[in-house]
Amino acid sequence: MSRAGPRLRLALALLLLVFAAASREGGACNETCRRDIARCMATQCAGVPGATCRRSCKPAAIRTLAYGVVDCRADGAGMHVVHEELRIRRGDRQPITVVEFPGEPMPDPPSQSCRQLGESRNGAAAVLAGVLERLGVSPDGSAVVFEVTDDTAVIHFGPPLTSDQKGMFLVRADGSGLRRLGPASRDPSFRIGPPGINTMYSFSVVFSTSIPFSPNGRRIAFTDLGPGPEGEETVQIVVLDLVSGRRTQVTHLPSASLPPSVPTPSFLTAYPSFVDDKTVLFFTYLDPDGSNPEHHLAGFTVRIDGGRLTPVPTPGGASEGRVVPIFGVAQLTTNLFNLTLPGVPENAFPGSDFPVTEIFVQVGKTNLVQLTHFRRVDTFSAFLNGTRTRAFFRASADPLRTNPYGSCQIFSVDTLGSGLRQVTHFNPGRPVAQPACALDSPPGCFVGYEFVGQDPVTKAVVFDTACDPLGANPFGDQIFAIRPDGTGLRQLTDAAGFTTHPDGSVRVELPALFAYSATLH
């Protein structure tokens, strides 16, 4: 009895400490945080002890997320109406709606646009017909810039915008201080081409919807139409000073068509970003200074005053390698590359000629280290971490025997090519169509990530996917965050997805374009 008493008191004391710790944790965790912990613990903890599960489910911390939401409803009588919103979410706070663009009932086109959007599970496609065109968040998360226009829309969801509704706008992250910065770009943020691997549509499309900020948050960059060296109008890089309002065309590129060897759709010139406060990086198939006579996809830098146009050195060391012309090329500023290699891919898609794509990192000025050896068509770079010691990328490969269904996962590897880790474990429970990181067809985990970036402050990895790891995304595309080690998975958006009703009506609510308070590089 005398020995049991101290043990009992010790056990009670430890129990009180546990309760106190839980109370402190609960006090610091609001309703949104508690919901995300509950979702994670309900779906991510098979065979894991409760305390360990709760620690690993503590949500990854985020700062400022801005995203458009498209709500498309079609009734059984052949009419549809579309509503668009721009929302901002800061940390664990509930998102706020900054601007809204209500539609009006219109005849549903024969293509049944609402149903097609829902079945694609890809809200970014709303840019083709919506009014939110481009979007960006300042590096410190305090401001959001967005572009509104219907001049570039392929079809129109609603009534025409008035002139004062169109333009570039800035708003503070708390929703205050909305002001117009100037006119909208006349260059669409998308390109349309012939059908691709997604046979659901009669066309394929690529996007460049990001508005990059300079590191100091003072300027933004985007593409617009402007005069070339002979006065011809073509796509140029433009810089806008948010303080003075000065708009500067920093390039004077010539007019040209895409080279015949380039698959369509592709941008001739696109993907601007800031290297520093005074320098903009962009990519083009043009040869503005004689350094790109073969018209490969090449990077150039230019000063914000339009001076010092300089080619970015082409990566060498990979025989017959070519930079992959996808959104991921914006990651060249990290010295992380997608390069195509000769050979037959292990997951070649019938009817396509996609090449083998691998991840390389540049070491020094000339040496390349090949980080992946998957021999697949859908291995794409994402980013290097802040210390430039680990490379993050997306792939449908199964190198660790932890991705048996070929789902599109996020991986990381150190820059020497060792220490491979699978960050996400999205398992649809059945094989998915290939290539899993490039296809946007239902059902299953088919949509490749439009964005994968890391918060330089919290280190959270922010991305979008049509997977449903937390049981809260049964048929849609949502935005998620996760820690680099794979813990803390949380779903940041809760759009309704795609819903059908017995009377033939449908509702589609998806996040469209989105931006985060972190530079792409």
Coordinates of C-alpha atoms in Angstrom, one line a residue:
M1 CA 0.0 0.0 0.0
S2 CA 2.8 2.3 0.9
R3 CA 4.5 1.6 -2.4
A4 CA 1.3 1.9 -4.5
G5 CA 0.5 5.3 -3.0
P6 CA 3.5 7.2 -4.5
R7 CA 3.0 5.4 -7.8
L8 CA -0.6 6.4 -7.9
R9 CA 0.2 10.0 -7.0
L10 CA 2.9 10.1 -9.7
A11 CA 0.4 8.7 -12.3
L12 CA -2.2 11.2 -11.3
A13 CA 0.4 14.0 -11.6
L14 CA 1.5 12.9 -15.0
L15 CA -2.2 12.6 -16.1
L16 CA -2.8 16.2 -14.9
L17 CA 0.3 17.4 -16.9
V18 CA -1.1 15.7 -20.0
F19 CA -4.5 17.3 -19.5
A20 CA -2.8 20.7 -18.9
A21 CA -0.8 20.4 -22.1
A22 CA -3.9 19.4 -24.0
S23 CA -5.7 22.4 -22.6
R24 CA -2.9 24.7 -23.6
E25 CA -2.9 23.2 -27.1
G26 CA -6.6 23.5 -27.4
G27 CA -6.5 27.1 -26.2
A28 CA -4.1 28.0 -29.0
C29 CA -6.1 26.1 -31.6
N30 CA -9.3 27.7 -32.9
E31 CA -12.3 26.0 -34.5
T32 CA -10.6 25.8 -37.9
C33 CA -7.5 24.3 -36.5
R34 CA -9.5 21.8 -34.4
R35 CA -11.5 20.8 -37.5
D36 CA -8.3 20.1 -39.4
I37 CA -6.8 18.0 -36.6
A38 CA -10.0 16.0 -36.4
R39 CA -10.0 15.4 -40.2
C40 CA -6.4 14.3 -40.1
M41 CA -6.8 12.0 -37.1
A42 CA -9.8 10.4 -38.7
T43 CA -8.0 9.5 -41.9
Q44 CA -4.3 9.5 -41.5
C45 CA -3.6 7.5 -38.3
A46 CA -4.3 3.8 -39.1
G47 CA -2.1 1.9 -36.7
V48 CA -0.6 5.0 -35.1
P49 CA -0.9 5.6 -31.3
G50 CA -3.2 8.5 -30.4
A51 CA -0.6 10.8 -28.9
T52 CA 1.7 10.3 -31.9
C53 CA -1.2 10.8 -34.3
R54 CA -2.2 14.1 -32.7
R55 CA 1.3 15.4 -32.8
S56 CA 1.7 14.5 -36.5
C57 CA -1.7 16.0 -37.2
K58 CA -0.9 19.4 -35.8
P59 CA -1.8 21.5 -38.9
A60 CA 0.9 22.9 -41.1
A61 CA 1.0 26.7 -40.5
I62 CA 0.1 28.9 -43.3
R63 CA 0.1 32.7 -43.9
T64 CA -1.9 34.3 -46.8
L65 CA -3.8 32.3 -49.4
A66 CA -5.8 34.1 -52.1
Y67 CA -8.1 32.1 -54.5
G68 CA -10.9 32.5 -56.8
V69 CA -14.1 30.4 -56.5
V70 CA -16.3 29.6 -59.4
D71 CA -19.9 28.4 -58.7
C72 CA -21.6 27.1 -61.8
R73 CA -25.2 25.8 -61.6
A74 CA -27.2 24.3 -64.5
D75 CA -30.8 23.3 -64.3
G76 CA -32.6 20.5 -66.1
A77 CA -34.3 23.1 -68.5
G78 CA -31.1 24.1 -70.2
M79 CA -30.2 27.2 -68.3
H80 CA -27.1 27.9 -66.2
V81 CA -25.8 30.7 -64.0
V82 CA -22.2 31.3 -62.8
H83 CA -21.0 33.2 -59.7
E84 CA -17.4 34.1 -59.1
E85 CA -15.7 35.3 -55.9
L86 CA -12.2 36.2 -54.8
R87 CA -11.5 35.0 -51.3
I88 CA -8.5 35.5 -48.9
R89 CA -7.6 33.2 -46.1
R90 CA -5.0 34.2 -43.5
G91 CA -3.7 31.5 -41.2
D92 CA -6.4 29.7 -39.3
R93 CA -9.0 32.4 -39.9
Q94 CA -12.0 31.8 -42.0
P95 CA -11.7 33.1 -45.6
I96 CA -13.2 36.5 -46.4
T97 CA -14.8 37.4 -49.8
V98 CA -13.2 40.4 -51.3
V99 CA -15.1 40.9 -54.5
E100 CA -18.0 39.0 -56.2
F101 CA -19.1 38.8 -59.8
P102 CA -22.7 37.5 -59.9
G103 CA -23.9 36.0 -63.1
E104 CA -27.3 35.9 -64.7
P105 CA -29.2 32.9 -66.1
M106 CA -28.1 32.1 -69.6
P107 CA -28.8 29.2 -72.0
D108 CA -26.4 26.3 -71.2
P109 CA -24.3 25.7 -74.4
P110 CA -24.4 22.3 -76.0
S111 CA -21.1 21.5 -74.4
Q112 CA -22.8 21.7 -71.0
S113 CA -20.0 23.9 -69.6
C114 CA -21.0 23.4 -65.9
R115 CA -21.0 19.6 -66.2
Q116 CA -17.7 19.7 -68.2
L117 CA -16.0 21.9 -65.6
G118 CA -17.2 19.6 -62.8
E119 CA -16.1 16.4 -64.5
S120 CA -12.7 17.9 -65.2
R121 CA -12.2 18.6 -61.5
N122 CA -10.0 21.5 -62.6
G123 CA -11.2 24.9 -61.4
A124 CA -8.4 26.6 -63.3
A125 CA -10.4 26.0 -66.5
A126 CA -12.9 28.6 -65.4
V127 CA -10.3 31.2 -66.5
L128 CA -11.4 30.5 -70.1
A129 CA -14.8 31.9 -69.5
G130 CA -14.6 33.8 -66.2
V131 CA -13.5 37.3 -65.3
L132 CA -10.7 36.6 -62.7
E133 CA -7.7 36.4 -65.0
R134 CA -4.5 36.6 -62.9
L135 CA -3.7 36.7 -59.2
G136 CA -0.7 37.3 -56.8
V137 CA 0.1 37.7 -53.1
S138 CA 2.9 39.9 -51.8
P139 CA 5.8 38.0 -50.2
D140 CA 4.9 39.2 -46.7
G141 CA 1.2 38.2 -47.2
S142 CA -0.1 41.8 -46.6
A143 CA -1.5 42.5 -50.1
V144 CA -3.2 40.8 -53.0
V145 CA -3.2 41.9 -56.6
F146 CA -5.8 40.5 -59.0
E147 CA -6.8 41.1 -62.6
V148 CA -10.4 41.3 -63.8
T149 CA -11.4 41.2 -67.5
D150 CA -13.8 39.5 -69.8
D151 CA -12.1 40.7 -73.0
T152 CA -10.0 37.6 -73.3
A153 CA -12.8 35.1 -72.4
V154 CA -13.5 32.3 -74.9
I155 CA -17.1 32.2 -73.8
H156 CA -18.9 34.5 -71.4
F157 CA -20.5 33.2 -68.2
G158 CA -22.4 36.4 -67.4
P159 CA -23.2 39.9 -68.5
P160 CA -20.3 42.1 -69.9
L161 CA -18.2 43.9 -67.4
T162 CA -18.3 47.7 -67.3
S163 CA -15.0 49.6 -67.9
D164 CA -14.6 50.4 -64.2
Q165 CA -15.0 46.7 -63.3
K166 CA -12.0 45.7 -65.5
G167 CA -8.4 46.2 -64.7
M168 CA -5.6 45.4 -62.2
F169 CA -6.6 45.8 -58.6
L170 CA -4.9 45.7 -55.2
V171 CA -6.5 44.9 -51.8
R172 CA -5.0 44.4 -48.4
A173 CA -5.1 40.9 -47.0
D174 CA -7.8 41.9 -44.5
G175 CA -10.1 43.0 -47.4
S176 CA -9.6 46.8 -46.9
G177 CA -8.0 49.4 -49.2
L178 CA -9.4 48.1 -52.5
R179 CA -8.1 50.2 -55.4
R180 CA -7.6 50.0 -59.1
L181 CA -4.0 50.0 -60.4
G182 CA -4.7 50.4 -64.1
P183 CA -6.0 48.6 -67.1
A184 CA -6.1 44.9 -67.5
S185 CA -3.6 43.1 -69.7
R186 CA -4.7 42.3 -73.3
D187 CA -2.7 39.1 -73.3
P188 CA -4.8 36.1 -72.2
S189 CA -3.4 34.1 -69.3
F190 CA -4.0 30.9 -71.2
R191 CA -3.4 29.3 -74.6
I192 CA -5.6 26.7 -76.3
G193 CA -4.5 24.0 -78.7
P194 CA -5.6 20.7 -80.2
P195 CA -6.8 17.8 -78.0
G196 CA -4.2 16.4 -75.7
I197 CA -4.2 13.2 -73.5
N198 CA -7.4 14.3 -71.9
T199 CA -10.0 13.0 -74.4
M200 CA -12.8 14.6 -72.4
Y201 CA -12.3 17.8 -74.2
S202 CA -11.9 18.8 -77.9
F203 CA -9.0 21.0 -76.9
S204 CA -6.1 21.3 -74.5
V205 CA -5.0 24.4 -72.6
V206 CA -2.1 25.8 -70.6
F207 CA -2.2 28.6 -68.1
S208 CA 0.1 31.4 -66.8
T209 CA -2.2 33.1 -64.2
S210 CA 0.4 34.1 -61.6
I211 CA 1.2 37.8 -60.8
P212 CA 4.7 37.8 -59.3
F213 CA 5.8 40.4 -56.8
S214 CA 9.3 41.8 -56.3
P215 CA 10.9 40.6 -53.1
N216 CA 10.2 44.0 -51.5
G217 CA 6.6 43.9 -52.5
R218 CA 6.7 47.2 -54.4
R219 CA 6.3 45.9 -58.0
I220 CA 4.5 43.3 -60.0
A221 CA 5.2 41.8 -63.4
F222 CA 3.0 40.3 -66.1
T223 CA 2.7 39.9 -69.9
D224 CA 0.8 42.3 -72.1
L225 CA 0.6 43.3 -75.7
G226 CA 3.1 46.0 -76.7
P227 CA 5.2 47.3 -79.6
G228 CA 8.2 45.3 -80.8
P229 CA 11.3 46.7 -82.5
E230 CA 9.5 47.4 -85.7
G231 CA 6.4 48.7 -84.0
E232 CA 4.5 45.4 -84.4
E233 CA 2.3 44.5 -81.5
T234 CA 3.2 41.3 -79.7
V235 CA 3.6 39.8 -76.2
Q236 CA 5.9 41.8 -73.9
I237 CA 6.9 41.8 -70.3
V238 CA 5.5 44.7 -68.2
V239 CA 6.4 45.9 -64.7
L240 CA 4.0 47.9 -62.6
D241 CA 5.1 50.0 -59.7
L242 CA 2.5 49.7 -57.0
V243 CA 3.5 53.0 -55.2
S244 CA 3.9 55.4 -58.1
G245 CA 1.5 53.6 -60.5
R246 CA 4.1 53.7 -63.3
R247 CA 3.7 51.0 -65.9
T248 CA 6.9 50.1 -67.8
Q249 CA 7.2 47.8 -70.8
V250 CA 10.6 46.3 -70.1
T251 CA 11.0 44.2 -73.3
H252 CA 10.7 45.0 -77.0
L253 CA 10.5 41.5 -78.3
P254 CA 9.9 40.8 -82.0
S255 CA 6.7 39.3 -83.3
A256 CA 6.9 35.6 -84.3
S257 CA 5.1 32.3 -84.3
L258 CA 5.9 29.3 -82.2
P259 CA 8.6 27.1 -83.8
P260 CA 7.2 24.1 -85.6
S261 CA 8.9 21.7 -83.2
V262 CA 7.1 23.1 -80.2
P263 CA 3.9 21.3 -79.2
T264 CA 0.7 23.4 -78.9
P265 CA -0.6 24.8 -76.8
S266 CA 2.4 26.7 -75.5
F267 CA 3.3 30.3 -74.7
L268 CA 5.7 32.0 -77.0
T269 CA 6.7 34.3 -74.2
A270 CA 5.5 33.9 -70.6
Y271 CA 6.2 33.1 -66.9
P272 CA 7.8 36.3 -65.6
S273 CA 9.2 36.4 -62.1
F274 CA 11.5 38.6 -60.1
V275 CA 15.1 37.5 -59.5
D276 CA 15.6 40.5 -57.2
D277 CA 13.9 43.9 -56.7
K278 CA 15.5 45.3 -59.9
T279 CA 15.5 42.3 -62.2
V280 CA 12.8 40.2 -64.0
L281 CA 13.2 36.7 -65.3
F282 CA 11.0 35.4 -68.2
F283 CA 10.9 32.6 -70.7
T284 CA 10.6 32.7 -74.4
Y285 CA 11.1 30.7 -77.6
L286 CA 12.3 33.9 -79.3
D287 CA 15.9 34.9 -80.1
P288 CA 16.0 38.5 -79.1
D289 CA 19.8 38.9 -78.9
G290 CA 21.2 36.1 -81.1
S291 CA 21.8 33.7 -78.2
N292 CA 19.0 31.4 -79.0
P293 CA 19.2 30.7 -82.8
E294 CA 17.5 27.2 -82.5
H295 CA 14.5 28.8 -80.7
H296 CA 14.5 26.5 -77.7
L297 CA 12.7 27.5 -74.6
A298 CA 15.2 30.0 -73.0
G299 CA 15.3 32.2 -70.0
F300 CA 16.3 35.9 -70.1
T301 CA 16.6 38.5 -67.4
V302 CA 15.9 42.2 -67.9
R303 CA 16.2 45.2 -65.6
I304 CA 13.0 46.9 -64.5
D305 CA 14.0 50.0 -66.5
G306 CA 14.2 47.9 -69.6
G307 CA 18.0 47.6 -69.8
R308 CA 20.5 44.8 -69.7
L309 CA 18.6 42.0 -71.5
T310 CA 20.7 38.9 -70.6
P311 CA 20.3 35.3 -71.5
V312 CA 20.2 32.7 -68.7
P313 CA 22.9 30.1 -69.3
T314 CA 21.4 27.0 -70.8
P315 CA 21.9 23.9 -68.5
G316 CA 24.5 21.6 -69.9
G317 CA 25.7 18.1 -69.0
A318 CA 22.7 16.1 -70.1
S319 CA 23.1 14.7 -73.6
E320 CA 20.2 15.7 -75.8
G321 CA 18.3 17.1 -72.8
R322 CA 15.8 19.9 -73.4
V323 CA 14.1 22.1 -70.8
V324 CA 10.5 20.9 -70.5
P325 CA 8.0 23.7 -71.7
I326 CA 5.6 23.5 -68.8
F327 CA 4.7 25.8 -65.9
G328 CA 7.5 24.2 -63.8
V329 CA 10.1 26.0 -66.0
A330 CA 9.6 29.0 -63.7
Q331 CA 11.7 27.0 -61.2
L332 CA 14.9 27.6 -63.2
T333 CA 15.7 30.4 -60.7
T334 CA 16.4 27.6 -58.1
N335 CA 18.8 25.8 -60.4
L336 CA 16.3 23.0 -60.5
F337 CA 15.4 21.7 -64.0
N338 CA 13.0 19.5 -65.8
L339 CA 14.9 18.0 -68.7
T340 CA 13.7 15.6 -71.3
L341 CA 15.9 12.6 -72.2
P342 CA 15.9 10.1 -75.1
G343 CA 14.4 6.7 -74.7
V344 CA 11.1 5.0 -74.4
P345 CA 9.1 6.0 -71.3
E346 CA 7.9 3.3 -68.9
N347 CA 4.5 4.9 -68.7
A348 CA 4.1 6.0 -72.3
F349 CA 0.5 7.2 -72.9
P350 CA -1.2 5.7 -76.0
G351 CA -1.4 8.1 -78.9
S352 CA 1.1 10.6 -77.3
D353 CA 4.8 11.2 -77.8
F354 CA 5.6 12.6 -74.4
P355 CA 9.4 12.1 -73.7
V356 CA 11.1 10.8 -70.6
T357 CA 11.4 13.7 -68.1
E358 CA 13.8 13.7 -65.2
I359 CA 14.8 16.2 -62.5
F360 CA 18.3 17.8 -62.5
V361 CA 19.9 20.3 -60.2
Q362 CA 22.8 22.5 -61.3
V363 CA 25.9 22.5 -59.1
G364 CA 28.2 25.3 -59.8
K365 CA 28.1 26.9 -63.2
T366 CA 28.3 23.9 -65.5
N367 CA 27.7 20.6 -63.6
L368 CA 24.3 18.9 -63.5
V369 CA 23.3 16.2 -61.0
Q370 CA 20.5 13.9 -62.1
L371 CA 18.2 13.5 -59.1
T372 CA 15.6 11.0 -60.6
H373 CA 15.9 8.0 -62.8
F374 CA 12.2 7.0 -63.2
R375 CA 12.1 6.9 -67.0
R376 CA 8.6 8.3 -66.9
V377 CA 6.8 11.1 -68.7
D378 CA 5.3 12.9 -65.7
T379 CA 8.2 13.7 -63.3
F380 CA 8.2 17.5 -62.8
S381 CA 10.2 19.8 -60.5
A382 CA 8.6 22.0 -57.8
F383 CA 11.2 23.8 -55.7
L384 CA 14.4 23.7 -53.7
N385 CA 14.1 24.3 -49.9
G386 CA 15.4 27.4 -48.4
T387 CA 18.8 25.9 -47.6
R388 CA 19.0 24.5 -51.2
T389 CA 19.7 21.0 -49.8
R390 CA 16.5 19.2 -50.8
A391 CA 14.6 19.2 -54.1
F392 CA 10.9 18.8 -54.1
F393 CA 9.1 17.4 -57.1
R394 CA 5.9 15.6 -58.2
A395 CA 5.8 12.2 -59.9
S396 CA 3.6 9.1 -60.3
A397 CA 6.6 6.7 -59.9
D398 CA 6.8 4.1 -57.1
P399 CA 10.5 4.1 -56.2
L400 CA 9.9 3.3 -52.5
R401 CA 7.1 0.8 -53.0
T402 CA 4.7 3.2 -51.3
N403 CA 2.8 4.4 -54.3
P404 CA 1.4 1.2 -55.8
Y405 CA -1.5 2.8 -57.8
G406 CA 0.6 5.4 -59.6
S407 CA -1.0 8.4 -58.0
C408 CA 0.6 11.8 -58.4
Q409 CA 2.7 12.4 -55.3
I410 CA 5.1 15.0 -53.9
F411 CA 8.6 13.6 -53.3
S412 CA 11.8 15.2 -52.0
V413 CA 15.4 14.2 -52.4
D414 CA 18.7 15.8 -51.3
T415 CA 20.7 17.6 -53.9
L416 CA 23.2 14.8 -54.1
G417 CA 20.5 12.4 -55.2
S418 CA 20.1 10.5 -52.0
G419 CA 17.6 10.4 -49.1
L420 CA 14.5 10.1 -51.3
R421 CA 11.3 10.6 -49.4
Q422 CA 7.6 10.4 -50.4
V423 CA 5.9 13.5 -48.8
T424 CA 2.3 12.8 -49.7
H425 CA 0.6 9.4 -49.7
F426 CA -2.6 9.9 -51.7
N427 CA -4.0 6.5 -52.4
P428 CA -7.2 6.3 -54.5
G429 CA -7.4 2.5 -53.9
R430 CA -7.2 1.6 -57.5
P431 CA -4.9 2.2 -60.5
V432 CA -5.1 5.6 -62.1
A433 CA -4.9 6.5 -65.7
Q434 CA -1.5 7.5 -66.9
P435 CA 0.3 9.8 -66.9
A436 CA -1.1 10.5 -63.4
C437 CA 0.6 13.8 -62.9
A438 CA -0.7 15.3 -66.2
L439 CA -4.2 14.1 -66.7
D440 CA -7.4 15.8 -65.5
S441 CA -10.1 13.3 -65.9
P442 CA -12.3 11.7 -63.2
P443 CA -12.6 9.5 -61.2
G444 CA -9.6 9.1 -58.9
C445 CA -6.5 11.1 -58.3
F446 CA -6.0 12.3 -61.8
V447 CA -5.4 16.0 -61.7
G448 CA -1.7 17.0 -61.6
Y449 CA -0.8 19.9 -59.3
E450 CA -1.1 23.3 -60.8
F451 CA 1.1 24.8 -58.0
V452 CA 3.5 23.4 -55.5
G453 CA 5.4 25.9 -53.4
Q454 CA 6.9 26.4 -50.0
D455 CA 6.3 29.1 -47.5
P456 CA 9.7 30.6 -46.7
V457 CA 8.5 31.5 -43.2
T458 CA 6.5 28.5 -41.9
K459 CA 8.1 26.0 -44.3
A460 CA 4.7 24.6 -45.2
V461 CA 4.3 23.1 -48.7
V462 CA 1.2 24.5 -50.3
F463 CA -0.4 22.7 -53.3
D464 CA -3.6 21.8 -55.0
T465 CA -4.9 18.4 -56.0
A466 CA -8.1 16.5 -56.8
C467 CA -7.2 13.7 -54.4
D468 CA -9.3 13.2 -51.3
P469 CA -6.9 12.2 -48.5
L470 CA -9.0 13.7 -45.6
G471 CA -12.4 12.5 -46.8
A472 CA -13.6 16.2 -47.4
N473 CA -13.1 16.4 -51.1
P474 CA -15.2 13.6 -52.7
F475 CA -15.3 15.2 -56.2
G476 CA -13.4 18.4 -56.7
D477 CA -10.1 20.2 -56.7
Q478 CA -8.9 21.7 -53.4
I479 CA -5.9 23.5 -52.0
F480 CA -3.9 21.7 -49.2
A481 CA -0.8 22.3 -47.0
I482 CA 1.6 19.9 -45.5
R483 CA 4.9 20.0 -43.7
P484 CA 8.0 19.0 -45.6
D485 CA 8.2 15.7 -43.6
G486 CA 4.7 14.7 -44.6
T487 CA 3.0 15.6 -41.3
G488 CA 0.3 18.3 -40.6
L489 CA -1.8 17.6 -43.8
R490 CA -4.7 20.0 -43.9
Q491 CA -7.3 21.1 -46.5
L492 CA -7.3 24.8 -46.9
T493 CA -10.4 25.2 -49.1
D494 CA -13.8 23.6 -48.8
A495 CA -15.5 24.1 -52.2
A496 CA -18.5 21.9 -52.7
G497 CA -17.1 20.1 -55.8
F498 CA -19.4 18.5 -58.4
T499 CA -22.9 17.6 -57.4
T500 CA -25.6 16.1 -59.6
H501 CA -29.3 15.9 -58.8
P502 CA -32.2 13.6 -59.9
D503 CA -33.9 16.3 -61.9
G504 CA -30.8 16.6 -64.1
S505 CA -29.5 19.8 -62.5
V506 CA -25.8 20.1 -61.5
R507 CA -23.8 22.4 -59.2
V508 CA -20.1 22.9 -59.5
E509 CA -18.1 24.8 -57.0
L510 CA -14.3 24.7 -57.3
P511 CA -11.3 26.9 -56.4
A512 CA -10.1 28.5 -59.6
L513 CA -6.8 30.3 -59.9
F514 CA -4.9 30.8 -56.6
A515 CA -1.8 32.4 -55.2
Y516 CA 0.2 32.2 -52.0
S517 CA 2.5 34.5 -50.0
A518 CA 5.6 32.9 -51.3
T519 CA 7.6 33.4 -54.5
L520 CA 7.7 30.5 -56.9
H521 CA 11.4 30.2 -56.5

